[in-house]
Every structure is written in structure tokens, then in C-alpha cells.
XYZ file of C-alpha atoms in Angstrom:
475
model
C 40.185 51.186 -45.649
C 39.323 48.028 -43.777
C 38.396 48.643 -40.016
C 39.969 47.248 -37.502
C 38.595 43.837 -36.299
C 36.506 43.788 -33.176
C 36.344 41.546 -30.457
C 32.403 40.917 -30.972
C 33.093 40.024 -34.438
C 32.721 36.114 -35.372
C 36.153 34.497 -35.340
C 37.136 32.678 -38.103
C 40.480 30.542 -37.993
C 41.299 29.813 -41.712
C 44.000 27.340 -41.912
C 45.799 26.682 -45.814
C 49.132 26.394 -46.827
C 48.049 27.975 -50.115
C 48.486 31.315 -48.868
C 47.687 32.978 -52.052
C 44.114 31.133 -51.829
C 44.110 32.170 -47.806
C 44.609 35.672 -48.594
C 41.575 35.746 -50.966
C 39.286 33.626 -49.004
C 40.433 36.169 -46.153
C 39.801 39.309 -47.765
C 35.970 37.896 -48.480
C 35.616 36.840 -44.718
C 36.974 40.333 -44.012
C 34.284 41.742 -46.034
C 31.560 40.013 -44.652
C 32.133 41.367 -40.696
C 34.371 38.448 -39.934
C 37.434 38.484 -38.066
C 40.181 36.383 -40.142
C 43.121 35.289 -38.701
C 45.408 33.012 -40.926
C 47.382 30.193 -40.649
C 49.326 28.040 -42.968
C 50.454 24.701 -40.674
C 47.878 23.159 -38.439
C 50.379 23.143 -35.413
C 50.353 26.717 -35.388
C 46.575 26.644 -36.155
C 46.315 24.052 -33.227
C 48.579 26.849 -31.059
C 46.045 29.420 -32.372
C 43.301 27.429 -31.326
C 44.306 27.138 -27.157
C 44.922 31.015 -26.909
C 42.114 32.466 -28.731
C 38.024 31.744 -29.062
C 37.607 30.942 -32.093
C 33.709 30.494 -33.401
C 34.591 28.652 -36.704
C 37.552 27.126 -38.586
C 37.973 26.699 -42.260
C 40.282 24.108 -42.445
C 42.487 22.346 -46.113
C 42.445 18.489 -45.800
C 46.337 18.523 -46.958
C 48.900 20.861 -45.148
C 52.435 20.487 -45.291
C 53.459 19.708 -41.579
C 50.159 17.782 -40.893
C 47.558 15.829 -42.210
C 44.166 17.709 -42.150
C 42.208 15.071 -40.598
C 44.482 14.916 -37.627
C 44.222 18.862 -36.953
C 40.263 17.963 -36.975
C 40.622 15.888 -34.619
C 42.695 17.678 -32.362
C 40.670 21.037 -32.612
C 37.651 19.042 -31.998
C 38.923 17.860 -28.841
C 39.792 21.032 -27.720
C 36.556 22.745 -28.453
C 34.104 20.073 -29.239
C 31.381 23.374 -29.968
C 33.804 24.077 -33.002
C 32.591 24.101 -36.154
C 34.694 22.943 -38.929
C 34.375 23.250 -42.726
C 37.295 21.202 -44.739
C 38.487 22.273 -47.593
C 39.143 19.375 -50.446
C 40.468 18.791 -53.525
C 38.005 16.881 -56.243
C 40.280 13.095 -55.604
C 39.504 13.557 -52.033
C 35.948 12.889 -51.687
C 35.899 9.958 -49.623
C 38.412 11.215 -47.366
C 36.194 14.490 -46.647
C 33.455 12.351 -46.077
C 35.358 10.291 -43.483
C 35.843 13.758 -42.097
C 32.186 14.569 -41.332
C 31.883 11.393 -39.488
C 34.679 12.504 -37.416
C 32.837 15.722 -36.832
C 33.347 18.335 -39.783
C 30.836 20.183 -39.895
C 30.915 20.093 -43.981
C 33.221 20.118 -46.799
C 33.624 22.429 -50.147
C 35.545 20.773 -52.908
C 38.330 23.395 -55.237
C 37.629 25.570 -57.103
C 34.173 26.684 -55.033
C 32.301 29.775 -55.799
C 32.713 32.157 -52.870
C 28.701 32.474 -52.233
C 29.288 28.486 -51.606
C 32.010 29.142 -48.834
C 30.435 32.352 -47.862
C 26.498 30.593 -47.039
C 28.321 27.397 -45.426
C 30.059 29.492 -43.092
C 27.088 31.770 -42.235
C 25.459 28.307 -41.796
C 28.861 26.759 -39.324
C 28.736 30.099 -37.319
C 25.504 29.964 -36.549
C 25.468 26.677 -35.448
C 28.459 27.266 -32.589
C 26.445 30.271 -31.630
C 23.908 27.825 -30.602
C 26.043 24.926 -29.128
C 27.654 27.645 -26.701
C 24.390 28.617 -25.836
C 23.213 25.289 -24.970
C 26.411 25.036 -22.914
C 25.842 28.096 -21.253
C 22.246 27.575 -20.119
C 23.158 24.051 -18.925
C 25.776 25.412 -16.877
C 23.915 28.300 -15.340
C 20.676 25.839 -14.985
C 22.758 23.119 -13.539
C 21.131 20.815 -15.349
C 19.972 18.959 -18.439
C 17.188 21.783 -19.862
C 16.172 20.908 -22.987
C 17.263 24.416 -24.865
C 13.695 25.938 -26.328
C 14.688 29.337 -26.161
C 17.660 28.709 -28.592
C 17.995 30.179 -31.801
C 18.828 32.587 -34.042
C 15.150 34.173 -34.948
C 14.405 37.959 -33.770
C 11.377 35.743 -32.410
C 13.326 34.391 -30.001
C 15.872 36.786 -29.618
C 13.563 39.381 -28.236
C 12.058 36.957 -25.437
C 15.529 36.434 -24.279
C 16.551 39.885 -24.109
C 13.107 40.581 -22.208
C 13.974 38.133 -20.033
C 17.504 39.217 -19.384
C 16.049 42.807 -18.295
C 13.273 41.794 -16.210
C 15.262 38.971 -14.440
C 16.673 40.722 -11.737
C 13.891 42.357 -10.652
C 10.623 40.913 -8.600
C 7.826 41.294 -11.079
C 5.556 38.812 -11.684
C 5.555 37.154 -14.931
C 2.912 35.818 -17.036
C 4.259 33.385 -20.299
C 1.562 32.885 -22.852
C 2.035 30.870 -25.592
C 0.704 27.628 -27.626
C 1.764 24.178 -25.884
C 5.399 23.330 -26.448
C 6.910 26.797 -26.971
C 9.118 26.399 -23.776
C 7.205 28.648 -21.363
C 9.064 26.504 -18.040
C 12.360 27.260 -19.610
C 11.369 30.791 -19.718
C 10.473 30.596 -15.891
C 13.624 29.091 -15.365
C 15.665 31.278 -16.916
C 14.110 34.367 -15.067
C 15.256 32.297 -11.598
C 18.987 31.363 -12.679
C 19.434 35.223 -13.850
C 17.731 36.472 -10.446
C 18.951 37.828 -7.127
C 16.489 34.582 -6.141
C 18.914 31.888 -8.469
C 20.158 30.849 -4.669
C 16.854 29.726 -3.772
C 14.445 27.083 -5.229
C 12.810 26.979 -8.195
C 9.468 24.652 -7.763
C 6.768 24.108 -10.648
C 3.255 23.035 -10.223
C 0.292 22.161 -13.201
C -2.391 23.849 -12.449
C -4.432 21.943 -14.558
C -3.216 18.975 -12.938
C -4.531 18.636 -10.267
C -8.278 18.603 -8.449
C -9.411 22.252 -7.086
C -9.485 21.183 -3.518
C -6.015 19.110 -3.872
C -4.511 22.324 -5.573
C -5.192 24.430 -3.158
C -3.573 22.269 -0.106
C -0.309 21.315 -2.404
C 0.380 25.474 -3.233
C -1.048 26.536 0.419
C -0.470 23.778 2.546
C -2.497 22.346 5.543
C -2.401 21.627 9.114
C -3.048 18.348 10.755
C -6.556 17.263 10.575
C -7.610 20.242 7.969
C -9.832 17.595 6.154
C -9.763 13.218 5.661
C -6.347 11.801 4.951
C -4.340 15.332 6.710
C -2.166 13.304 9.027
C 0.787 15.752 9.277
C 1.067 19.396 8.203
C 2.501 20.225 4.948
C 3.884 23.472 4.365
C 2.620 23.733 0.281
C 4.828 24.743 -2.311
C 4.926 28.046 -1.602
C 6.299 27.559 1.713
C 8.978 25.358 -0.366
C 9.537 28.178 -2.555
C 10.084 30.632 -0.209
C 13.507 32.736 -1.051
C 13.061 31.366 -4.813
C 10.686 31.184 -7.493
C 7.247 29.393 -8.107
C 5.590 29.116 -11.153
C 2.558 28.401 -11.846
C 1.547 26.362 -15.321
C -1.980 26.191 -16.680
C -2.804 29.202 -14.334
C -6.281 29.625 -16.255
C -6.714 25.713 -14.718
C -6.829 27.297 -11.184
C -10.390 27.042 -9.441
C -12.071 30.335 -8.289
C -11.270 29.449 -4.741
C -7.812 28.805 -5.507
C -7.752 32.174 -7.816
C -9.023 34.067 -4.184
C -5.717 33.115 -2.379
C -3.325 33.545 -5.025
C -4.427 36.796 -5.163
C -3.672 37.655 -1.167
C -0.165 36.349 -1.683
C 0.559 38.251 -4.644
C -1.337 41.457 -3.153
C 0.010 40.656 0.691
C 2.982 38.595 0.191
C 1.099 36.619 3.115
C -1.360 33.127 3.182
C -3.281 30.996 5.328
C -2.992 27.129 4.722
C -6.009 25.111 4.716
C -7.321 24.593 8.224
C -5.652 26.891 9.923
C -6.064 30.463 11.380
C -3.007 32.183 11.407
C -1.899 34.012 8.368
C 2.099 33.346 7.752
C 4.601 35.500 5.301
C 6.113 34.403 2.200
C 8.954 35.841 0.139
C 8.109 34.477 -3.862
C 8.045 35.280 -7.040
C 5.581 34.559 -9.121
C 5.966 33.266 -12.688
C 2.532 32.297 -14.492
C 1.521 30.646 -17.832
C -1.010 29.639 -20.084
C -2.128 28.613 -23.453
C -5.130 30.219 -23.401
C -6.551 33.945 -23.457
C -7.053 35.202 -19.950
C -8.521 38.019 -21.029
C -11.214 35.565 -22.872
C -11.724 34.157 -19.879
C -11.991 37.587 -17.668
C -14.733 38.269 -20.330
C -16.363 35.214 -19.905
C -16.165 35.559 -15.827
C -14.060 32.048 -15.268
C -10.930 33.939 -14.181
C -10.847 37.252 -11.709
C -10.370 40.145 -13.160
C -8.469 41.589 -10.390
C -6.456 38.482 -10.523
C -5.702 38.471 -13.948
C -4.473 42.088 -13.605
C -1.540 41.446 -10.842
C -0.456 38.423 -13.183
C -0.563 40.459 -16.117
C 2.464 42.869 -14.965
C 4.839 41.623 -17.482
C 3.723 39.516 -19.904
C 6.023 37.467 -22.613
C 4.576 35.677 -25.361
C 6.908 32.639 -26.453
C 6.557 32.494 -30.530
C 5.393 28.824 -32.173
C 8.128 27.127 -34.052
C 6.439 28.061 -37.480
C 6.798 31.598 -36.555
C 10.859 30.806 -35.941
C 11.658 28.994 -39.377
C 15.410 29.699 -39.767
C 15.909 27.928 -36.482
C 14.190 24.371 -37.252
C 17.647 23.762 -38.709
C 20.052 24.361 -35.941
C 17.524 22.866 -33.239
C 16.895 20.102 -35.299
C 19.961 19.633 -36.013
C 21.169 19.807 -32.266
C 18.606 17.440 -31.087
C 19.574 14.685 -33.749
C 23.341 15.137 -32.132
C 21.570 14.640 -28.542
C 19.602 11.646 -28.780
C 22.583 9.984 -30.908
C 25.104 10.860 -27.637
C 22.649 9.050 -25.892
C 22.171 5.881 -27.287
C 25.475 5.996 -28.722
C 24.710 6.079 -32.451
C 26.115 8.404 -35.100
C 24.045 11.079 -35.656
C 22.656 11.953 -39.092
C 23.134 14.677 -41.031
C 19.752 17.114 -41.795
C 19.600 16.665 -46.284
C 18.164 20.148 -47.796
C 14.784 18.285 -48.633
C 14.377 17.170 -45.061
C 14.442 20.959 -43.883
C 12.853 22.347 -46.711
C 9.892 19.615 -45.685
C 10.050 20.495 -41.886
C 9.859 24.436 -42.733
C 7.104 23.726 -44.311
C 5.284 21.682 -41.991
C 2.909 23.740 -39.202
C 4.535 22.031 -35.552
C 1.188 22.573 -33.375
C 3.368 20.638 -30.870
C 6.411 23.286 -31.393
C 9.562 22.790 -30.253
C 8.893 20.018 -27.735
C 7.022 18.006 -31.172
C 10.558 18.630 -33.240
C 12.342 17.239 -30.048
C 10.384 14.050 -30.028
C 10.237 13.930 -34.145
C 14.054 13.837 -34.101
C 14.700 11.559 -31.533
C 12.434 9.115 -33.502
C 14.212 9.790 -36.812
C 17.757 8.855 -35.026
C 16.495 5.397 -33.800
C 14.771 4.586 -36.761
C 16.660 5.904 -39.768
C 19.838 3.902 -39.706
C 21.317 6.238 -42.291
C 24.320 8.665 -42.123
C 21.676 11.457 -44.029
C 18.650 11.896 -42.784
C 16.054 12.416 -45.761
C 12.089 13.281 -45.982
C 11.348 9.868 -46.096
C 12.852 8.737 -42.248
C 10.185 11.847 -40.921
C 7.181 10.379 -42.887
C 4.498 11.236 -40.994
C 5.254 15.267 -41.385
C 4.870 14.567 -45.141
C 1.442 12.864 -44.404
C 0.644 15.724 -42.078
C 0.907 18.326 -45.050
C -1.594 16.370 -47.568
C -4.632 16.384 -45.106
C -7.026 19.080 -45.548
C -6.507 22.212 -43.917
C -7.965 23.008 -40.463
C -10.506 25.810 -41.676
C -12.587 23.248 -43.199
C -15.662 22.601 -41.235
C -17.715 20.785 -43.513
C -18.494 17.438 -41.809
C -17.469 14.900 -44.399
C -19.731 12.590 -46.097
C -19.589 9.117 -47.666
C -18.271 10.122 -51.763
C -20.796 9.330 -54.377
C -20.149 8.721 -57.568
C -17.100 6.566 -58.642
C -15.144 8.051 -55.726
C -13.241 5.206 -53.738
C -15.316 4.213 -50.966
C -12.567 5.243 -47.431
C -12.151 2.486 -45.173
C -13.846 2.976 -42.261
C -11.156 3.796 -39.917
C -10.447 6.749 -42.514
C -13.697 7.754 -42.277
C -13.875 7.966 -38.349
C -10.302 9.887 -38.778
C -11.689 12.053 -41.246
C -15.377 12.843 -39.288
C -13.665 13.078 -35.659
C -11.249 15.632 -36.993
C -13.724 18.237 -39.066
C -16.146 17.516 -35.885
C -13.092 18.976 -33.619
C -12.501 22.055 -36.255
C -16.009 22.589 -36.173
C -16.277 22.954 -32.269
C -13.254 25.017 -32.157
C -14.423 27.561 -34.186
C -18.066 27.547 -32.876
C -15.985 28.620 -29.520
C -13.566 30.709 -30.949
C -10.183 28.472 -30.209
C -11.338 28.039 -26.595
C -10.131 24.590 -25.738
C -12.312 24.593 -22.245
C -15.347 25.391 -24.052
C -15.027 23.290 -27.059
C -14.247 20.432 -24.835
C -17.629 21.246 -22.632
C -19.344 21.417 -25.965
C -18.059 17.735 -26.837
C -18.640 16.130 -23.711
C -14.954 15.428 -23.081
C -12.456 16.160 -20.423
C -10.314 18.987 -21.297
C -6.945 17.079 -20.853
C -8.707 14.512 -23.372
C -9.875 16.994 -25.897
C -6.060 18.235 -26.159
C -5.056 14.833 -26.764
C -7.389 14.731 -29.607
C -6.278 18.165 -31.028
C -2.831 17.191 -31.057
C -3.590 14.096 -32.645
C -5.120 15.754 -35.552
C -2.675 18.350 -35.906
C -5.095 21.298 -34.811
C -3.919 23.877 -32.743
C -6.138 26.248 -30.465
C -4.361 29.321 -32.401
C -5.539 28.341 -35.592
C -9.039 29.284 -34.181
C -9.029 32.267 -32.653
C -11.704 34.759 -33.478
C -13.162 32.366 -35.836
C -16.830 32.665 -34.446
């Protein structure tokens, strides 16, 4: 007996005048969890389509009272998050084609297997999931966030579902994760699903910024507190107050800095620089880093006591590698974003192209895939994008990998003798391995070790496709 549909069952509008087909197509939907509901004109579809959500149409290019690619176009107007698969017959090609440029999501030509309709409209449901989501974060957020915490992955779907229980409460926070993971979404996602969402949400680098400047931008100063204090400044806390501040880089922070943080988190209370009078604050605290704090406890450059009142809820955002079945859909989404943009068609993601960027590590994560994909738009100037338009990925996944330490050498022999450019490439980037393990993925102490600036030593990492993670414990 087949149970009754369900309202949180995926909705699939399946629109053929070949209602013996329908009724087979439906029975297989049926199967599969989905709720069917059929139609056999696209006006009635269309009618369908303005009373009801519906998360995914199947849809025949020819119907009897309309022509298919008009009901596209309609539904796709009405709910531009709609995906649509067409439905073709083998002389159609070129029209079904036409029909992706207009928006279909993709196109199975009769007869089709039914693991060929069944995986494309896995693939189409998953992909409105994610364009409702987007929709719904930017209208919660108020603004244009770019959507890392999007996806289908139990990676991601556990962070969010942390985040949706902690939210309302006034815990402090602290995100760890590699660079690029979307730890400031996370913070802002805790405010806009707060009793605090009425309030401000302010962000500040830790890393940014001198220790001594730090501590009079979070704290704030009165006149004359040191050279260049003309007017008091109340500090971002003070801006915060009623709302949320977080904190990024929080293992940046200078021990003096790491002092008052604690009193406001312990006291709810601070004292700006220069002055003597303690005042209240009402603010909740949202921390991150890329590095281990509890490293750096260990290694007595961050308080103990500070680290635990940070440490009350901690959420670890996953890297991209560890979220493979969403490079897809993200990609996929971002490609569609930077095309609306410049106003350019956006290309379509070919198998190979995924298969390649599944394979590929991301040490820059999702904010790396955003930036590879807006390149691949302006530069491809094809309606498909292929492996070829995201070359340097390819190039990424011949180097040698990152546990070789082995300082290279000139080749002997009747090796070809590298330029010298590759050499330099080839020395600076086993010479960066080799530091990173010798400190056991800590980016601070490596870059000490190296005589660099930490800010410049990340720049290198990321250039090289290294990533403190691959590292840890390595010593």
C-alpha cells in the first residue's frame, strides 16, 4: 500500500500529455519518497504551479494546449528557484538545448532508463534545496552573504543545526576551522537567529591590527589617552552593545589585549584606554581561529583561563574536501552569480570538470571555489564549462604532494635541467613543507622560523597550495 504523501516530502510537478508514460514515471517518483502530482496541459500545470510549492518539475517539450518551451518560461518566472528537467523526443535536440539556455535545468531524450530520470532529479532537487536556501539566508541577513554554509553534506548540515540550537541563547562561540570555511557567516548566522538579530553585528581581525591599536578600536579611549587621541571613541564593543561582536584571528590578540577580553566576558564590564571608570556592556561574543588554541595554551602565547571562557561552545566549520557532494551545487551556484553580474550566460558544470574539482584539495575552501568560478565565467566564453577553462586546478594536482620534505636538488644525469624560476618554485615550496612540519602546522612558528611576517608566510602557503592542516602533528 503506498502511504500517503507528506507535506515534507520533495514536490515533484510532472507535466505529460502521455498519461500512460506519466503514470509510470509517477509510480517511480512515488517510490522514491517523492510527492507526484500530475498534469497533462501546461495551463493547468502553470495553475498548479501558483497554488502549490513545488521543488521540481519534470516537464514534455510538446503538450497539446501549449508549447513546452513557453510553460518553461512561464514557470520560471514564477519561481525562478525552480528546477526544470524537459522531457524530449530524439528530433528535438536542438530545441532542448535552446531550453537550457532559457533555464532548464537539463533534458532526457525518449525512451530513458529510469536510473537516468531518477539521478537527474535527485540532482534538480537538490539544487532548489540550495537556491531557497541562498534566498532564505539573504533575506534573513539582509544582505548579499556569500552562502558558505550551503549544502547538502552531513558536514555542513550538522554546523547548521548546531547553530540553529545554540542561536538563541548567549553563549559564547568559538569557530575553528582552516581559512575560507565561512567561519563570519557562521557568526552571522548565530546574530540573525538571536534574541540580539535587532542589534548590530560588528567584526574585527584580530590579526589585523597592531596590539596597542587593537586594544583602543575593541575598548575604546578617552581624549588624550595617548598621541593622536583627539576625541573619545567608544570601541567596538561599545558599538556592539545590544548585538553581537566577533572576534576573527582571536589567537592574533596580544596578551594585554587577551587580559581585558577576559573581564568583559567574566564581568560583562571594561575600562577604555585612559580612563578610570569601568562601564557595562551587553555582548555576545563570537570567536575564531585557524589555529589550535589549545597549542597555543601549551605553548603559553594564549591564557589559559581565556581560552577556557571562549571555548564554551565550540563549532568546527569542515574544509571543502571534506564536503565533496556539494562542490557541485556551490559551484554551480556561483557560476550563475558572477554571470548575473556581468550579464553573461552562465556555463554549465561538464562531468569531467567536477570529477576534476572533487578531486582537487581547495586549501582556500569555499572562498578559493568562489574566486575559481568567477574566473572560469569571464574567461571561458563557452556555454559548458570543461577541465580545461579551470587549468590551474589540473596543474595543482601534478605537483608533488605536501609531505615531501626533501629539499630539491639540481637532476643529474640526462634529467632536463628546470628553468630557474621552476627551481626557486620548486625549493621555496619543500623549504615551506619542511618548516611546517618542523613546527607541527603552526603557521606563527613556522613563520618565526623563516624570518617572515605571519600575514606573509600565509600568502606563501596559499600560493603553494599547502595548508596548515596538512601538518598537524607532523613533528
Amino acid at each position: 500500500m503506498t502511504p500517503e504523501p507528506t507535506a515534507q516530502q520533495p514536490h515533484v510537478l510532472l507535466v505529460d500529455d502521455d498519461l500512460q508514460l506519466a503514470e509510470l514515471m509517477s509510480m517511480r517518483m512515488t517510490s522514491r519518497g517523492y510527492r507526484v502530482t500530475v498534469e497533462g496541459e501546461g495551463r493547468s500545470a502553470l495553475r498548479r504551479l501558483a497554488q502549490e510549492r513545488v521543488d521540481a518539475m519534470v516537464l514534455d517539450l510538446r503538450l497539446e494546449d501549449m508549447d513546452g518551451m513557453d510553460v518553461l518560461r512561464a514557470a520560471r518566472q514564477r519561481a525562478p528557484e525552480l528546477s526544470v528537467i524537459m522531457l524530449t523526443a530524439h528530433g528535438s535536440i536542438e530545441t532542448a538545448v535552446q531550453a537550457m539556455q532559457e533555464g532548464a535545468y537539463g533534458f532526457l531524450t525518449k525512451p530513458f532508463h529510469d536510473h537516468e530520470l531518477m539521478q537527474k532529479l535527485t540532482h534538480a532537487l537538490e539544487r532548489s534545496l540550495l537556491r531557497r536556501e541562498v534566498a532564505e539566508l539573504r533575506r534573513r541577513m539582509g544582505e548579499e552573504g556569500e552562502p558558505l554554509l550551503l549544502g547538502i553534506s552531513d558536514a555542513i548540515s550538522r554546523v547548521r543545526e548546531v547553530i540553529a540550537r545554540i542561536a538563541p541563547t548567549d553563549a559564547t562561540v568559538l569557530l575553528t576551522g582552516e581559512s575560507g570555511t565561512g567561519k563570519e557567516l557562521a557568526a552571522r548566522m548565530l546574530h540573525v537567529l538571536s534574541r540580539r538579530n535587532a542589534g548590530r553585528f560588528v567584526a574585527v581581525n584580530c590579526g589585523a591590527l597592531p596590539p596597542e591599536l587593537l586594544e583602543s578600536e575593541l575598548f575604546g579611549h578617552v581624549k588624550g589617552a595617548f598621541s593622536g587621541a583627539v576625541r573619545e571613541r567608544e570601541g567596538l564593543f561599545g558599538a556592539a552593545n545590544g548585538g553581537t561582536l566577533f572576534l576573527d584571528e582571536i589567537g592574533e590578540a596580544s596578551p594585554s589585549v587577551q587580559v581585558k577580553l577576559l573581564r568583559v566576558l567574566q564581568e560583562q564590564r571594561l575600562t577604555r584606554v585612559g580612563a578610570d571608570v569601568e562601564e557595562s556592556v551587553d555582548v555576545r561574543v563570537v570567536a575564531a581561529t585557524n589555529r589550535d588554541l589549545s597549542e597555543e595554551v601549551a605553548a603559553k602565547r594564549f591564557r589559559q583561563d581565556l581560552y577556557f571562557r571562549l571555548h564554551v561552545v565550540p563549532i568546527e566549520l569542515p574544509p571543502l574536501r571534506e564536503r565533496l557532494e556539494d562542490i557541485p551545487l556551490l559551484a554551480q551556484l556561483f557560476l550563475e552569480r558572477t554571470a548575473n553580474r556581468y550579464g553573461l550566460r552562465p556555463p554549465r558544470l561538464a562531468p569531467a570538470t567536477v570529477e576534476l574539482m572533487q578531486r582537487y584539495n581547495w586549501p582556500g575552501n569555499v572562498r578559493e571555489l568562489i574566486h575559481e568560478m568567477e574566473a572560469a565565467v569571464l574567461l571561458a566564453g563557452a556555454d559548458e564549462l570543461q577541465p580545461r577553462h579551470v587549468p590551474r586546478l589540473g596543474q595543482a594536482l601534478e605537483r608533488p604532494p605536501a609531505e615531501s620534505s626533501q629539499l630539491p636538488g639540481v637532476p643529474g644525469g640526462t634529467a632536463d635541467l628546470p628553468s630557474l624560476r621552476e627551481a626557486r618554485d620548486a625549493f621555496e615550496r619543500a623549504y615551506l613543507a619542511e618548516a611546517m612540519r618542523r613546527c607541527s602546522g603552526s603557521v606563527s612558528a613556522a613563520a618565526r622560523m623563516a624570518g617572515r611576517n605571519r600575514s606573509d608566510f600565509y600568502d606563501l602557503l596559499k600560493r603553494h597550495g599547502l595548508s596548515a592542516a596538512d601538518f598537524k602533528g607532523t613533528e
